[in-house]
Short mmCIF file of C-alpha atoms in Angstrom, two decimals:
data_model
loop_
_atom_site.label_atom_id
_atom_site.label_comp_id
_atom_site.label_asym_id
_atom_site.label_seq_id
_atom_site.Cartn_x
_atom_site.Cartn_y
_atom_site.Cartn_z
CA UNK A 1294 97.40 86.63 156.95
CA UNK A 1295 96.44 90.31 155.83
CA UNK A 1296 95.67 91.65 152.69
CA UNK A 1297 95.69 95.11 150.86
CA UNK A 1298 92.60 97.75 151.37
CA UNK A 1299 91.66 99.95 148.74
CA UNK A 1300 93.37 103.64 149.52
CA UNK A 1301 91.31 105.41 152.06
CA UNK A 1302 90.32 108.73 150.92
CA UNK A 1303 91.58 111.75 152.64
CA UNK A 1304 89.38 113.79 154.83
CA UNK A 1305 88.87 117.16 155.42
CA UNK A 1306 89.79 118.52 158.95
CA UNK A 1307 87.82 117.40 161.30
CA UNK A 1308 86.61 114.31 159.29
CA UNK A 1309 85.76 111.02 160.54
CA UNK A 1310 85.72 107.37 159.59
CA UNK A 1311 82.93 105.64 160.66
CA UNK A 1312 82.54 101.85 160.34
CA UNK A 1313 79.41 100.46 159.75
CA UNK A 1314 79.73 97.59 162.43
CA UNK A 1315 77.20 94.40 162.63
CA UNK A 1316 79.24 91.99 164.80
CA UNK A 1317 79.36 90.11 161.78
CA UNK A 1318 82.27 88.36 160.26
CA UNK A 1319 83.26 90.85 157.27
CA UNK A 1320 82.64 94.21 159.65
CA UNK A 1321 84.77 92.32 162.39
CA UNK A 1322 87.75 92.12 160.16
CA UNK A 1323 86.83 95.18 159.05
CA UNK A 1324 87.37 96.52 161.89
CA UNK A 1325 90.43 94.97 162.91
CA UNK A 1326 92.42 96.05 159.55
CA UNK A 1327 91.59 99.79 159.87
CA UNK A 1328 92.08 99.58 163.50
CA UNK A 1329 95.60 97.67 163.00
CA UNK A 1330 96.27 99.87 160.30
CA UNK A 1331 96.67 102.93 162.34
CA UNK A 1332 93.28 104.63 160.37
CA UNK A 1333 92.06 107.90 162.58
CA UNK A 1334 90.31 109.29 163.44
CA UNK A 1335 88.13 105.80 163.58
CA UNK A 1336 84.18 105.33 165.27
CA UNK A 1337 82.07 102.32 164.78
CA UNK A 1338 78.26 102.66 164.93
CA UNK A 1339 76.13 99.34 165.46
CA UNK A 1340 72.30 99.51 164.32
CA UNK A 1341 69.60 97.65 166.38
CA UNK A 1342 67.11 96.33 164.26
CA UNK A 1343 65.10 94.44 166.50
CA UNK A 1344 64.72 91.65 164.05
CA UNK A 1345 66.09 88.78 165.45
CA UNK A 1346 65.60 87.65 168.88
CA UNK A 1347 69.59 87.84 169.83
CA UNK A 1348 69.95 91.38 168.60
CA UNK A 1349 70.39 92.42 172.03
CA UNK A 1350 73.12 89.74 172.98
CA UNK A 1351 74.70 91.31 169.55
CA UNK A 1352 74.60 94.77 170.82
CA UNK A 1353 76.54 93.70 173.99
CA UNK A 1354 79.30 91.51 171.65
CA UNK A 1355 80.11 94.70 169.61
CA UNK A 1356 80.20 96.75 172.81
CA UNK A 1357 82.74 94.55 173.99
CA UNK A 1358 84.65 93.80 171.03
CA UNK A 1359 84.85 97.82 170.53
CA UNK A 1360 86.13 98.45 174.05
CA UNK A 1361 88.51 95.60 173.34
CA UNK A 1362 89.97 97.85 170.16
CA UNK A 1363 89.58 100.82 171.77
CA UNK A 1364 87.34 102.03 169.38
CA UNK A 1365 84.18 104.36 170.34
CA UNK A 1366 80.66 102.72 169.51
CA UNK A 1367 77.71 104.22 169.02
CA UNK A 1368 74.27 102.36 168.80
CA UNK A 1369 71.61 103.53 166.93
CA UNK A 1370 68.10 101.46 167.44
CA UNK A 1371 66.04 101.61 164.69
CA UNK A 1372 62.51 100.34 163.71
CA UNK A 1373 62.05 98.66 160.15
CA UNK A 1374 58.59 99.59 157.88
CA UNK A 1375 57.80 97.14 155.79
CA UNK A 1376 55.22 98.91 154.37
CA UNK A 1377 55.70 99.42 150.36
CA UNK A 1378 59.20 97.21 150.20
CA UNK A 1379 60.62 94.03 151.25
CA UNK A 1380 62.06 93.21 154.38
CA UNK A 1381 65.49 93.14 153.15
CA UNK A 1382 65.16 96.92 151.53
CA UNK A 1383 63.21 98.33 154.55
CA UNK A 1384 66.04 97.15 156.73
CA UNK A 1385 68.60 98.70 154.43
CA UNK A 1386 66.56 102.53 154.47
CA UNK A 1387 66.51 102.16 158.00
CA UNK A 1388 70.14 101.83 158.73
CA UNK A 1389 71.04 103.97 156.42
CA UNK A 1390 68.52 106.72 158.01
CA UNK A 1391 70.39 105.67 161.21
CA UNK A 1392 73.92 105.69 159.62
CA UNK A 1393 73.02 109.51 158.19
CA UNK A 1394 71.86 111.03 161.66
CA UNK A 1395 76.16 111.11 162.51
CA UNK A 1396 77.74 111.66 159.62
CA UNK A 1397 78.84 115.23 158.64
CA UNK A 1398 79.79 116.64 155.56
CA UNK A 1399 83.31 116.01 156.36
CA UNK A 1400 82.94 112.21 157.34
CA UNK A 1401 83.53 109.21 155.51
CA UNK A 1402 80.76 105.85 156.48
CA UNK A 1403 83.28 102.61 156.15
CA UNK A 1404 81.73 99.37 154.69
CA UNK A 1405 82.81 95.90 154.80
CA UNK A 1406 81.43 95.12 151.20
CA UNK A 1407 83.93 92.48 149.86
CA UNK A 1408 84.43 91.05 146.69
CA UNK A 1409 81.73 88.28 146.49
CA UNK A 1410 79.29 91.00 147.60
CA UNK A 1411 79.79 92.76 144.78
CA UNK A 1412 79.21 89.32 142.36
CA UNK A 1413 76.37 88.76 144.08
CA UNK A 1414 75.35 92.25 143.54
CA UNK A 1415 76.12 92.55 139.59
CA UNK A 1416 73.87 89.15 139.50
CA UNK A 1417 70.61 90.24 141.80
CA UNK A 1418 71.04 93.74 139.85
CA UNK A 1419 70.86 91.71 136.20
CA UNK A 1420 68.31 89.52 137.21
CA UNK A 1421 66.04 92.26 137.99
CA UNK A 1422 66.64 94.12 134.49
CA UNK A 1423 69.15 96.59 135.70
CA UNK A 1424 70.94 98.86 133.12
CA UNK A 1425 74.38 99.69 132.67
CA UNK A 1426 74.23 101.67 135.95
CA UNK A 1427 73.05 99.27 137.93
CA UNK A 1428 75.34 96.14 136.60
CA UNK A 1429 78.33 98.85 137.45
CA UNK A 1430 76.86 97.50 141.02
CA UNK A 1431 79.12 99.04 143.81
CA UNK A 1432 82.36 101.38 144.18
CA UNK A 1433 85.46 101.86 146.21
CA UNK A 1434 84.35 105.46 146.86
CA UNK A 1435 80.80 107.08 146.40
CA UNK A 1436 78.51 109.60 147.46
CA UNK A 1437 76.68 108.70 150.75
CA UNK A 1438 75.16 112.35 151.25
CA UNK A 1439 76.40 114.60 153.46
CA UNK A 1440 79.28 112.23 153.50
CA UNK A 1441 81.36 109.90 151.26
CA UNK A 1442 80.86 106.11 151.46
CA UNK A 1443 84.27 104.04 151.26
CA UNK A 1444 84.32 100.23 150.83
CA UNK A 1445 88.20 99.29 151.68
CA UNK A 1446 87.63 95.48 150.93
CA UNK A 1447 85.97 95.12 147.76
CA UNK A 1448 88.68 93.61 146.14
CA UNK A 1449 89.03 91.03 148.71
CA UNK A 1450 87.07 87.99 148.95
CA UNK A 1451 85.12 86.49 151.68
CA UNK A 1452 87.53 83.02 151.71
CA UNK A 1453 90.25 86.05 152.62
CA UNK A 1454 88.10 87.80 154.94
CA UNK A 1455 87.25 84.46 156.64
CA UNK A 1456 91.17 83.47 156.89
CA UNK A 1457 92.12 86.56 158.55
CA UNK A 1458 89.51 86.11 161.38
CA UNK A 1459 90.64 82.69 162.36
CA UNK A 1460 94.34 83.63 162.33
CA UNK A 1461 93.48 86.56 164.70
CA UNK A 1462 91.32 84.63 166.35
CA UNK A 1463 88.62 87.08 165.99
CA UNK A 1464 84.78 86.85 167.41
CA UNK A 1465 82.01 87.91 165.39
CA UNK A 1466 78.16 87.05 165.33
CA UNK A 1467 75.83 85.14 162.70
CA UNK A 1468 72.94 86.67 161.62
CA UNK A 1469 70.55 83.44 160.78
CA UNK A 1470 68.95 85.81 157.83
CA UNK A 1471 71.94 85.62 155.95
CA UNK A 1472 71.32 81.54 155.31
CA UNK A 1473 67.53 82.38 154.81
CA UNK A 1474 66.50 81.28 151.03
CA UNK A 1475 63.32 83.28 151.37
CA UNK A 1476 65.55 86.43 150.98
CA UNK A 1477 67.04 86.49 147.00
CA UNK A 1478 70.73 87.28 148.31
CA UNK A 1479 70.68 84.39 150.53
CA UNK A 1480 69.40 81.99 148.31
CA UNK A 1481 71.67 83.32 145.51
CA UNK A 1482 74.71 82.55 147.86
CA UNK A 1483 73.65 79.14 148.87
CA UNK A 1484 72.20 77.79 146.16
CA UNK A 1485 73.13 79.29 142.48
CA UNK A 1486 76.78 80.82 143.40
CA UNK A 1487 78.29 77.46 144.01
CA UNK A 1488 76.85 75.69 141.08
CA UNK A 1489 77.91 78.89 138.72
CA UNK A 1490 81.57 78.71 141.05
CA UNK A 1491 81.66 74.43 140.23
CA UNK A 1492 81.33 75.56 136.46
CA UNK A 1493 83.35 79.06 136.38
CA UNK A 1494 85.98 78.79 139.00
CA UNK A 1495 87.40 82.46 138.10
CA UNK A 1496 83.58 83.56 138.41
CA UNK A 1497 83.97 86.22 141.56
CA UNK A 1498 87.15 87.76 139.48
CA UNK A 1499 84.97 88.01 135.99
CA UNK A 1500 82.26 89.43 137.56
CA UNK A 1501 84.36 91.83 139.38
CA UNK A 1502 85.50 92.73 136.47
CA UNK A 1503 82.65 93.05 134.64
CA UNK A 1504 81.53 95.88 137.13
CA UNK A 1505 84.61 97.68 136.50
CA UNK A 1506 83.51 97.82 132.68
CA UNK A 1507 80.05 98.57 133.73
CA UNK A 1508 81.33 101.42 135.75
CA UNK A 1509 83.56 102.77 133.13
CA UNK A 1510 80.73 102.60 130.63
CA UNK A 1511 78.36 104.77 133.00
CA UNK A 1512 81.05 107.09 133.87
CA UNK A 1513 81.16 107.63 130.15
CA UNK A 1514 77.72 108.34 129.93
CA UNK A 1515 77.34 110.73 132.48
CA UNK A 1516 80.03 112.95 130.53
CA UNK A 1517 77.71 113.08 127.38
CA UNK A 1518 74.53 113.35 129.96
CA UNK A 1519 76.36 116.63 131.73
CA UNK A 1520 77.63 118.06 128.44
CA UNK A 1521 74.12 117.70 127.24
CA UNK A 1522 72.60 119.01 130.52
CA UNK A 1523 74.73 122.28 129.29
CA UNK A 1524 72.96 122.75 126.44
CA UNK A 1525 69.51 122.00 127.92
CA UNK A 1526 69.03 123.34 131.27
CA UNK A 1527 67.56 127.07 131.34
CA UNK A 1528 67.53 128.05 135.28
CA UNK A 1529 65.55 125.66 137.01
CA UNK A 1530 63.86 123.99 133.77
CA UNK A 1531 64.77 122.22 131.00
CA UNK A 1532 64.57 123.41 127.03
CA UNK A 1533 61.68 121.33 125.64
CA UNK A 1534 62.81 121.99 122.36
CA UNK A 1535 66.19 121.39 122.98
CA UNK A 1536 65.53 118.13 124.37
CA UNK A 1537 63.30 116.98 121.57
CA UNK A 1538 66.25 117.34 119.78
CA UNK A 1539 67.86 115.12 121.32
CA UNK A 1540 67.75 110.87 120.33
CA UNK A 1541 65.11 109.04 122.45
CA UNK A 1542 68.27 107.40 124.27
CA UNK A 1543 70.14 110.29 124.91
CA UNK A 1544 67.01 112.20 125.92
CA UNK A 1545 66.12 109.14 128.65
CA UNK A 1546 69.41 109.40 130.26
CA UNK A 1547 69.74 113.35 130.26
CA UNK A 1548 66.08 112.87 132.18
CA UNK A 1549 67.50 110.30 134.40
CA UNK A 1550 70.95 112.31 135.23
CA UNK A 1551 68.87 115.78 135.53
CA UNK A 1552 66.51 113.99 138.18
CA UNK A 1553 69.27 112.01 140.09
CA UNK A 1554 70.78 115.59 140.50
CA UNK A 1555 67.79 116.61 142.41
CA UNK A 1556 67.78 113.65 144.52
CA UNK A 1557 64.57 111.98 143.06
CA UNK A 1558 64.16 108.44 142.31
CA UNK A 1559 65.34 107.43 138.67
CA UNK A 1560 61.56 106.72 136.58
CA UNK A 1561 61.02 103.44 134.85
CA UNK A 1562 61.25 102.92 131.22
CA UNK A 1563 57.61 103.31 131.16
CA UNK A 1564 57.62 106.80 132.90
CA UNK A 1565 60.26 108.15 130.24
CA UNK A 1566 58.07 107.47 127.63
CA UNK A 1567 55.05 108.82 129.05
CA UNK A 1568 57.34 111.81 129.65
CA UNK A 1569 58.18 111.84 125.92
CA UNK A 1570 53.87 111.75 124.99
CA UNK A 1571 52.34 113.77 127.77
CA UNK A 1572 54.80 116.71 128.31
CA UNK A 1573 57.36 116.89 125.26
CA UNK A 1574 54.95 116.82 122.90
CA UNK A 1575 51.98 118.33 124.52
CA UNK A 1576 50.10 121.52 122.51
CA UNK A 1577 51.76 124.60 123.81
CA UNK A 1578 48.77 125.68 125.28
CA UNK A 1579 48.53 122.47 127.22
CA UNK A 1580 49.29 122.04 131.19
CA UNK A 1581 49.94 118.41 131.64
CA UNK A 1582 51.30 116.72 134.66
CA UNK A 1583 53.25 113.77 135.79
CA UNK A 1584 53.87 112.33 139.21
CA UNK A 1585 57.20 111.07 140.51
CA UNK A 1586 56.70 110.23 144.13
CA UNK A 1587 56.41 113.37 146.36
CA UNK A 1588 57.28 115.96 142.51
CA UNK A 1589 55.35 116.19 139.86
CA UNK A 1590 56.76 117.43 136.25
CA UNK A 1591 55.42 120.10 134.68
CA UNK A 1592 55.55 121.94 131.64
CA UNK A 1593 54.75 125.57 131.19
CA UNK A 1594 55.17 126.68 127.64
CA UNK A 1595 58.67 125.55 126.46
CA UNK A 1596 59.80 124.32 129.55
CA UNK A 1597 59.57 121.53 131.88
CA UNK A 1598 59.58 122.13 135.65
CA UNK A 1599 60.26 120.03 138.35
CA UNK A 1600 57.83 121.31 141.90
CA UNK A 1601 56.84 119.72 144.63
CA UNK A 1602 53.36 117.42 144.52
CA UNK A 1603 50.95 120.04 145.24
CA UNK A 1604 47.63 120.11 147.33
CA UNK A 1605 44.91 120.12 145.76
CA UNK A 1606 43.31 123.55 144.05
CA UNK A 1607 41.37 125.90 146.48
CA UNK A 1608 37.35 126.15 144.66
CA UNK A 1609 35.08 128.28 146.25
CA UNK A 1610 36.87 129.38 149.44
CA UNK A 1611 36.50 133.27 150.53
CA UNK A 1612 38.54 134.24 153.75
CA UNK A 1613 37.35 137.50 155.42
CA UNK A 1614 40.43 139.87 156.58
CA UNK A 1615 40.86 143.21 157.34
CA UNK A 1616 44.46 143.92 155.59
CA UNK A 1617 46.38 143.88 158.29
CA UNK A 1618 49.27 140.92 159.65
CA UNK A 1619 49.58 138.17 157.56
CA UNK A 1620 46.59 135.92 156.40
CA UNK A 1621 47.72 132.11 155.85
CA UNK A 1622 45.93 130.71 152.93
CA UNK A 1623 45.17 127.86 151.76
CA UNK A 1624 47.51 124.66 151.32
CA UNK A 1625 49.65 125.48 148.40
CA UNK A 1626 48.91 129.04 148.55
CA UNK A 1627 51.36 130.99 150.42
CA UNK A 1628 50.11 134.04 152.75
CA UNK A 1629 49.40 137.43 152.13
CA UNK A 1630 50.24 140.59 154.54
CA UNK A 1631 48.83 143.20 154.46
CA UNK A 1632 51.05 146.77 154.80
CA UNK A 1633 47.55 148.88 156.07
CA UNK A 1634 48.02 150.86 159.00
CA UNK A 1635 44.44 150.45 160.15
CA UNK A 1636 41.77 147.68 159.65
CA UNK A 1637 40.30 147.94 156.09
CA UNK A 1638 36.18 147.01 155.91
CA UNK A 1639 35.02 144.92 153.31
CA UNK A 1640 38.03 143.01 151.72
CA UNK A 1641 37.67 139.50 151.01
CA UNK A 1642 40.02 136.81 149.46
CA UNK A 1643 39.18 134.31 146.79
CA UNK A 1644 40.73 132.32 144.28
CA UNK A 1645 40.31 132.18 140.18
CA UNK A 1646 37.16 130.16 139.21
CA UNK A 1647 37.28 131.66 135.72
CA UNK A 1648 36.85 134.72 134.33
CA UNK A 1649 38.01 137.43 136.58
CA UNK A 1650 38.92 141.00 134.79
CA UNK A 1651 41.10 144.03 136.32
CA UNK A 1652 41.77 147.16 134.57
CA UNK A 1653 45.18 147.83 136.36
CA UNK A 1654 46.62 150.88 137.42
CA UNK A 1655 48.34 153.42 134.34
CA UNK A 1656 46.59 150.56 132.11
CA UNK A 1657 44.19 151.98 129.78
CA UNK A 1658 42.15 148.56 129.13
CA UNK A 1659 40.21 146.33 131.23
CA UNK A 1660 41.94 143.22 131.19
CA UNK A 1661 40.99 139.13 132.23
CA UNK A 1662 43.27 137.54 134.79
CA UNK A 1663 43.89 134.80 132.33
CA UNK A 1664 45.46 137.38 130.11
CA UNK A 1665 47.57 138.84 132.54
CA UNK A 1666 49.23 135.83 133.50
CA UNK A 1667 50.29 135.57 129.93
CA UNK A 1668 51.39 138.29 129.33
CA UNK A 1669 53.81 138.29 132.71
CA UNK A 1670 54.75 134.26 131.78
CA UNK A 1671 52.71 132.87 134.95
CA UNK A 1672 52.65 129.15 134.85
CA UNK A 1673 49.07 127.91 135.18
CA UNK A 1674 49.88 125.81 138.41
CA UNK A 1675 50.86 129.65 140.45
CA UNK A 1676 47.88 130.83 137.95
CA UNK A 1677 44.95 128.92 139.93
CA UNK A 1678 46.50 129.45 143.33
CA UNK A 1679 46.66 133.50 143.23
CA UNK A 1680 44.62 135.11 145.76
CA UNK A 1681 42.10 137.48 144.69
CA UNK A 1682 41.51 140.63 146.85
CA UNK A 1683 37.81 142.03 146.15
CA UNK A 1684 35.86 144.75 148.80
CA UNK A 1685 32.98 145.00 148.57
CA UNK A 1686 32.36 142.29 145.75
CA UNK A 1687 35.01 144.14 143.29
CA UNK A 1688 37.96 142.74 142.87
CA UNK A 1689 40.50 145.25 143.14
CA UNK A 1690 44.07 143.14 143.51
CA UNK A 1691 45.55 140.16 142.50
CA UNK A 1692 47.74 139.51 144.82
CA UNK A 1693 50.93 142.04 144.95
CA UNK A 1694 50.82 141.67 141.38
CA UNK A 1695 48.11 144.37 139.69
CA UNK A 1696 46.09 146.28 141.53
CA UNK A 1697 43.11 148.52 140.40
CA UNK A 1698 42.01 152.59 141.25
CA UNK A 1699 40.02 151.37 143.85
CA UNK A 1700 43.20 149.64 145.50
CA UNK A 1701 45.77 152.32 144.45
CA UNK A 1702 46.12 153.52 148.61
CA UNK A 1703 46.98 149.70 149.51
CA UNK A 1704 49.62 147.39 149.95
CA UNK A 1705 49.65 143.92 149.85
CA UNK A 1706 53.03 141.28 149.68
CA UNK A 1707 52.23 137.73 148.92
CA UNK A 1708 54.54 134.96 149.93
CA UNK A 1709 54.62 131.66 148.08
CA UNK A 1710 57.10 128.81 147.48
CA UNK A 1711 56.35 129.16 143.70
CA UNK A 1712 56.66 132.83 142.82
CA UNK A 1713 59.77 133.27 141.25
CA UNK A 1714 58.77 130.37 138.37
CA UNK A 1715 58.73 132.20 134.97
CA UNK A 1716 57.97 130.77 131.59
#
């Protein structure tokens, strides 16, 4: 017995196919069809999770089973934190960390996701509130960066997967976890699929095809969520006033899309709205702040900024240097070198507590640093993390940006992850 896989995309010279290989029964056959098929260039990689006490008799079955095909193996042991998700997801980031540490941008990773996976997938995803993204639940072909990720037997089921293994006579191992009811896909395959299967016989083809529509419906979405994107984006920021233009709904999914594109966990519900009160309709001369895991968003002005989570704000520090080589600052800071030929006495470096004035050079007024940072569209956060240059108490730079008389010989050149940001 065989069946049909879904077309295998093409690679790019030099590509490879790897198979993401348990020992299991579905990555056994899976396997065996791409290995039957003729499918090259074709590698398997096993991950060791050290979960279950026969993980090392399962490492030696896929060794053998692999030399048996001819197929190179690699294993990759791994070792699952629990900390801040469930077992089942920690084990999943961990392989997939594993899975990544091979693949190159011309590979493709191989899955052996079938059919009554993805049911079981669409249902867990619904149960847990999932939108239309999430009910599209998996595809054929998808981004697994740097690679793609291809899953050949999703339109097969696991009654077809099973029948091919006994009529090659194939070996595989069980992984006791996967008849576990403390874990929600377990206990949704032994307990509610066959009641739901007893009362919808076509249940594994409706749901399958209720992904499709899913899918489609996303797909759809994204088009209106680029188009807008179009009309939003400005460099690295988005329009606030273009985006308050925007319907609530429309406005939560450009967010989403715009964030997914810069690899960042999609926000809750909750977190949009906050989004919508904090930053979009903030006064003008407000800097508020939101956190999204290791960013924060920001909004400078009429513009809303996506930076890293920053340290926290350097109060009261003042570094003694002489102007020469490069002085590292602060967390968050940068560094500053300085282009003196000799040792300069007297220079100091703080950072803005309020206050500070500079009459810059060819400017005829005495001006506060507040206002110069205005005027120049410097975002509050790069405000309170200039450096200050004083000698002798005075301050006579800020930074490589203004400089007084008294600095007008000098040269300084400040580095900082931030700089180029400009309302």
């Amino acid at each position: 017995m065989s069946f049909r896989l879904n077309p295998a995309p093409k690679l790019p010279r030099g590509g490879v196919y790897w198979v993401a290989y348990s020992g299991g029964v579905d990555s056994t056959v899976l396997l065996h069809r791409l290995r039957t098929a003729g499918l090259k260039p074709l590698r398997a990689i096993h991950v060791h999770h050290g979960l279950q006490a026969a993980a090392d008799d399962w490492v030696r079955h896929c060794r053998r089973q692999c030399r048996a095909l001819k197929i190179p193996l690699r294993i990759e042991t791994v070792r699952v934190q629990t900390s801040g998700e469930g077992p089942e997801a920690a084990a999943r980031t961990a392989r997939h960390a594993a899975f990544r540490k091979h693949l190159k941008k011309n590979d493709c990773l191989v899955t052996a996701h079938h059919a009554d996976d993805q049911a079981e997938t669409l249902l867990l995803r619904l149960l847990r509130g999932s939108g239309v993204r999430g009910l599209a639940a998996m595809r054929p072909l998808s981004d697994f960066a740097p690679a793609k990720l291809w899953r050949p037997l999703l339109g097969v089921s696991r009654a077809g997967i099973l029948a091919h293994a006994r009529t090659h006579e194939l070996k595989w191992v069980e992984d006791p976890h996967n008849r576990d009811p403390r874990y929600s896909r377990s206990w949704l395959r032994q307990d509610l699929m066959p009641v739901l299967r007893a009362r919808y016989p076509a249940l594994i083809k409706v749901l399958a095809q209720a992904a499709e529509l899913n899918a489609d419906a996303s797909d759809l979405l994204n088009e209106y969520g680029k188009a807008d994107l179009k009309e939003v984006v400005r460099g690295s920021a988005l329009h606030i006033p273009s985006l308050r233009a925007l319907s609530s709904v429309r406005r939560h999914h450009l967010l989403r899309l715009w964030l997914e594109q810069r690899a960042q966990q999609l926000p809750p519900a909750k977190t949009l709205t906050q989004i919508d009160k904090e930053l979009l309709n903030a006064r003008a001369d407000a800097a508020p702040v939101i956190g999204l895991g290791k960013t924060e968003l920001r909004r400078y002005r009429d513009h809303l900024y996506l930076l890293p989570r920053m340290p926290p704000v350097p109060v009261g520090i003042r570094i003694r240097w002489n102007g020469c080589g490069t002085l590292n600052l602060p967390e968050g800071c940068g560094s500053l070198r300085g282009r003196s030929p000799r040792a300069i006495q007297g220079l100091e470096v703080r950072f803005p507590s309020g206050g500070e004035k500079l009459k810059p050079l060819e400017d005829a007024h005495t001006r506060t640093l507040k206002n110069l940072c205005q005027q120049a569209g410097i975002p509050p956060w790069i405000r309170e993390r200039l450096p200050l240059i004083y000698r002798d108490g005075e301050l006579i730079a800020i930074a490589d940006l203004w400089r007084s008389t008294a600095a007008a010989q000098l040269r300084f050149a400040w580095s900082h992850p931030l700089q180029d940001i400009r309302g």
